[in-house]
Coordinates of C-alpha atoms and ligand atoms in Angstrom, one line a residue:
X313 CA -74.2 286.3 53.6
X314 CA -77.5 286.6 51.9
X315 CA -78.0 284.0 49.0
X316 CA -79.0 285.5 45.7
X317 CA -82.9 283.9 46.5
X318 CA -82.8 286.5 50.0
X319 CA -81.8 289.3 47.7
X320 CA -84.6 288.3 44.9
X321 CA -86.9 288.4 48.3
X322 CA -85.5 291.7 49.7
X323 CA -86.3 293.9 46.3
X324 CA -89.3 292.1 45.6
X325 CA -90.2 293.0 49.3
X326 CA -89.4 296.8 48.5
X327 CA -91.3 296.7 45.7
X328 CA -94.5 295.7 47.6
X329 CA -94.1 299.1 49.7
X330 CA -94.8 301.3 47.0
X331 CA -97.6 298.9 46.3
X332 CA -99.1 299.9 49.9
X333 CA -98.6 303.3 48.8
X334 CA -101.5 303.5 46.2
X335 CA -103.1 300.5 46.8
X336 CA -107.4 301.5 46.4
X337 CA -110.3 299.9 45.1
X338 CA -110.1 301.3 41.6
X339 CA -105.7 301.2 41.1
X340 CA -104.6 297.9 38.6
X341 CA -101.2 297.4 39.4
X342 CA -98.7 295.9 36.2
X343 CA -96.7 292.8 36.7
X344 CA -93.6 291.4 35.3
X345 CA -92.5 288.0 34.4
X346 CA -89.5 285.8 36.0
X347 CA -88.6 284.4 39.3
X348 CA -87.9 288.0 41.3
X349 CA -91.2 288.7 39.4
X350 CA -92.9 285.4 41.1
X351 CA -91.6 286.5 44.2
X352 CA -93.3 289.7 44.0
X353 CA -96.5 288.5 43.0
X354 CA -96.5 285.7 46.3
X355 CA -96.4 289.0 48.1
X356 CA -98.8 291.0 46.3
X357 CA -101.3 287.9 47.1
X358 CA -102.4 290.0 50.4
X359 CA -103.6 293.0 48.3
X360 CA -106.2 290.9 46.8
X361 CA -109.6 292.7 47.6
X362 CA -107.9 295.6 47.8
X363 CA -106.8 296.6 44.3
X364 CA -109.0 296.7 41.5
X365 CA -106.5 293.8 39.8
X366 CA -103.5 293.3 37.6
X367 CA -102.1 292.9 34.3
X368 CA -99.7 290.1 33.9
X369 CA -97.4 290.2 31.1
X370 CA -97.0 286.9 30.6
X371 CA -99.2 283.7 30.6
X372 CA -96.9 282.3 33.4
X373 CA -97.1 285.3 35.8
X374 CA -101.0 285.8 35.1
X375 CA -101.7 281.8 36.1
X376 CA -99.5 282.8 39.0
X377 CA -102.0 285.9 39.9
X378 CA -104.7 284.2 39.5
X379 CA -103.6 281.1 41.5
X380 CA -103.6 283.9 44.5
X381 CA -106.9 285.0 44.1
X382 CA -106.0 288.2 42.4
X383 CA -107.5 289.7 39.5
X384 CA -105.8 289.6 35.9
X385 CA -107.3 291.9 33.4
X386 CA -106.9 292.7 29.7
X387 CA -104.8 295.4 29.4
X388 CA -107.9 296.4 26.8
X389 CA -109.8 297.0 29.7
X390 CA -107.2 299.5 31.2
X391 CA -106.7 303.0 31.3
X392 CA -104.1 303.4 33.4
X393 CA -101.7 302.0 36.2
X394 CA -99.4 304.0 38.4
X395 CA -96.4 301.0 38.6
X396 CA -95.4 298.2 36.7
X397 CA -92.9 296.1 38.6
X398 CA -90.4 293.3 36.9
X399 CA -87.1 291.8 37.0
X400 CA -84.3 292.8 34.6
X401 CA -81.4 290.4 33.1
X402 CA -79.0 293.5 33.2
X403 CA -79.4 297.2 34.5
X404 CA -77.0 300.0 33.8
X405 CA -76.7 303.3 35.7
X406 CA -78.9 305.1 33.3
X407 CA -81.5 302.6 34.2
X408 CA -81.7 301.0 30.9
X409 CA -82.2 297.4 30.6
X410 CA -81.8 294.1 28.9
X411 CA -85.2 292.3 30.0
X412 CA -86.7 288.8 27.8
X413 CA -84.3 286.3 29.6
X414 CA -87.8 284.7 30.4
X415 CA -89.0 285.6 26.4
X416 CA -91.5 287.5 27.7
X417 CA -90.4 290.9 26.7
X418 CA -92.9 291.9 24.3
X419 CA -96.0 291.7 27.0
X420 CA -93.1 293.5 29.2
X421 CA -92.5 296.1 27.5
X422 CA -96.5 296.8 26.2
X423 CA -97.8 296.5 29.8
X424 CA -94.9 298.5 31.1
X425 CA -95.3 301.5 28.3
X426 CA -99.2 301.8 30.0
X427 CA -98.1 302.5 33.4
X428 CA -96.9 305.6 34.9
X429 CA -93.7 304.3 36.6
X430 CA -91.4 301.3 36.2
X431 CA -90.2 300.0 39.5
X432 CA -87.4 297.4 38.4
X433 CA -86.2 295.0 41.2
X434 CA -83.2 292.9 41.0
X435 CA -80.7 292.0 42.8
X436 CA -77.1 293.7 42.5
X437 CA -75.9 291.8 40.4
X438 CA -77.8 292.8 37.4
X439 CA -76.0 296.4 38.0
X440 CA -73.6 296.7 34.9
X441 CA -71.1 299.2 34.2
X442 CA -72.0 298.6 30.0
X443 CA -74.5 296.1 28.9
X444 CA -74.0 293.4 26.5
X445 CA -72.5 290.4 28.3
X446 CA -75.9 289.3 28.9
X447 CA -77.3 288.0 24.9
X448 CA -80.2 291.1 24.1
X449 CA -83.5 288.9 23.5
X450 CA -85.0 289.4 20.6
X451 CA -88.7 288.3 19.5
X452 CA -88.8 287.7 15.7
X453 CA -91.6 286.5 13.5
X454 CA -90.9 283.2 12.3
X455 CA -90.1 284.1 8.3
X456 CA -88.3 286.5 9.3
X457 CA -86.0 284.6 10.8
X458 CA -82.7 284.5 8.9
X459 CA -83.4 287.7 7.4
X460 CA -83.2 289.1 11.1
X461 CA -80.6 286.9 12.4
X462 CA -78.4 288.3 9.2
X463 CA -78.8 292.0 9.7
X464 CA -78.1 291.1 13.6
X465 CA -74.7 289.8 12.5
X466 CA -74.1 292.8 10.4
X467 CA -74.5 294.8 13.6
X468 CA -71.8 292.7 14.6
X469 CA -73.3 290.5 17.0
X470 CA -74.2 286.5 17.5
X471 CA -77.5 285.6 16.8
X472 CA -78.4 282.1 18.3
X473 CA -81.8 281.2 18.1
X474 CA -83.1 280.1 21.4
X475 CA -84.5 276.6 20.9
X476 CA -87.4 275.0 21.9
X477 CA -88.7 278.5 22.9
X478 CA -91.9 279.8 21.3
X479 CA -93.9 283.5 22.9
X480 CA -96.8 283.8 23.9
X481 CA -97.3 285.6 21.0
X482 CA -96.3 283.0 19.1
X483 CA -93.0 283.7 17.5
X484 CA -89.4 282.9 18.2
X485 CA -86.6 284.8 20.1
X486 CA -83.1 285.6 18.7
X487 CA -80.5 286.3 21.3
X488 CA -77.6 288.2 20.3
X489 CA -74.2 287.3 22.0
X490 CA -71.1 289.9 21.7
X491 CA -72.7 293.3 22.0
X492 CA -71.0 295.9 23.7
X493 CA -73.8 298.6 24.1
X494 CA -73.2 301.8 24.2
X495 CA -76.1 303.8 22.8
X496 CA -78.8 301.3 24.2
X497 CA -81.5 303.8 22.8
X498 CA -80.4 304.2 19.7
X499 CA -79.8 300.3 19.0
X500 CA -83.5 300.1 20.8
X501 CA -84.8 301.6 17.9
X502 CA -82.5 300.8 15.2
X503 CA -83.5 297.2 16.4
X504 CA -87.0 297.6 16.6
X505 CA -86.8 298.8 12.9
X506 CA -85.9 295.7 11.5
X507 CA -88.5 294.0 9.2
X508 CA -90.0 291.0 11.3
X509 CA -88.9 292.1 14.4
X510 CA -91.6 292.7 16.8
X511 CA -89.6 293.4 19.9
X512 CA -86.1 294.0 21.2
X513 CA -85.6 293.5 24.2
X514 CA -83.8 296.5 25.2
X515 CA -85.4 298.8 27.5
X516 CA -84.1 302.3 27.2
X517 CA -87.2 304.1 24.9
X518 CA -87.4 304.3 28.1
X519 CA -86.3 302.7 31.0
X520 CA -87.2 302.0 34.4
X521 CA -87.6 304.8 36.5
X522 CA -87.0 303.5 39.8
X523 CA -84.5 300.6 40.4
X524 CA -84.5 298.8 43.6
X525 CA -81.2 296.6 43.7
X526 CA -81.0 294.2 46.7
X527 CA -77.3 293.9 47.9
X528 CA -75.8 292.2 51.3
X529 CA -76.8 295.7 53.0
X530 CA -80.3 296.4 52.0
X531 CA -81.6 298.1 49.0
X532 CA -80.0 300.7 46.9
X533 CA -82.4 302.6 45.1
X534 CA -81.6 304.2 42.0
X535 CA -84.1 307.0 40.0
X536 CA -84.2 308.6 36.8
Ligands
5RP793 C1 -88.4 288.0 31.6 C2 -87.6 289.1 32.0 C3 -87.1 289.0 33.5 O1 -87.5 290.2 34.1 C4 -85.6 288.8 33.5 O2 -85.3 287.7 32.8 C5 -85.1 288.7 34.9 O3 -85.6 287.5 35.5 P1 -85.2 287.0 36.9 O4 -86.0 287.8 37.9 O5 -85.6 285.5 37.0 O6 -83.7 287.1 37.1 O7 -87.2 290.0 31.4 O8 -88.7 288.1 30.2

């Protein structure tokens, strides 16, 4: 029986095979944030000197890059990518997601929107008939606040603001408890609408295009 850490390994592991596939001297390769994330980038440590470099989404995954030897550019500086890999809190068949368990959805979902193809890896678990039991992160400017968490609640969900937490973009994170999502992409946008809210962290405008879901018999992939 493979512990959940084997199966973080085994789709992080898959993920690094479509890295060899376009791995060259000019290619930037996006990277998530989290622990299947960290995994990935341990592994993406022997492409250093053979990609051009990478663009973290996060300040933890880009100390984590660098601590490799790999390069971390400003997505500024970048045209294009042909993958951005990360983790997901919950996946659903149409390959939407809940991502921001880590708060780092808003670098997440900018890095990801740059790059040709979304390769999410996770382990099984994170498959979900409906998603919603896992609280949808939120990152909300600070004055907005209230004035988020009330319109949240009129959506008929639980706002709890997660404490002690602030972005790297320096704001707060509202996650919403009792959502039962059904029309992820419209409650992306509906979301995303809100006054003060810079990022929901939905992922269905769009979502990943390739899922690679670890389970006690290798990987099931999944494609849009
Ligand atoms: C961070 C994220 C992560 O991808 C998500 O939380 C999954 O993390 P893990 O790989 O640790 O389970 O969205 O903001």
């Amino acid at each position: 029986m493979l512990t959940q850490q084997q199966l973080k390994q085994q789709a992080a592991d898959a993920a690094l095979e479509f890295v060899e596939q376009v791995a060259a001297p000019d290619v930037v390769i996006g990277v998530g944030t989290g622990s299947t994330a960290d995994l990935f980038i341990d592994g993406l440590a022997r492409f250093a000197g053979r990609i051009r470099g990478t663009v973290a989404s996060s300040e933890r995954s880009a100390q984590r890059l660098a601590s490799h030897g790999l390069t971390v550019l400003d997505l500024n500086d970048v045209e294009s990518m042909p993958l951005y890999i990360d983790g997901a809190d919950e996946i659903d068949a149409n390959l939407h997601m809940i991502k921001g368990g880590g708060g780092a959805l808003t670098r997440e979902k900018i890095v990801a929107s740059v790059a040709e193809r979304f390769i999410c890896i996770a382990d099984e678990s994170k498959l979900v008939e409906r998603m919603g039991a896992f609280a949808l992160p939120i990152e909300v400017i600070p004055m907005a606040r209230e004035a988020v968490a009330r319109r949240l609640a009129a959506l008929g969900g639980q706002p709890r603001l997660r404490e002690g937490f602030i972005t790297d973009n320096g704001n707060i994170i509202l996650d919403i408890a009792g959502l039962s999502i059904t029309d992820a992409a419209g409650l992306e946008a509906r979301v995303n609408n809100m006054p003060g809210v810079v990022t929901c962290g939905l992922f269905a405008l769009p979502g990943a295009d390739v899922a690679l879901l670890a389970t006690q018999n290798g990987i099931r992939r999944l494609t849009r």
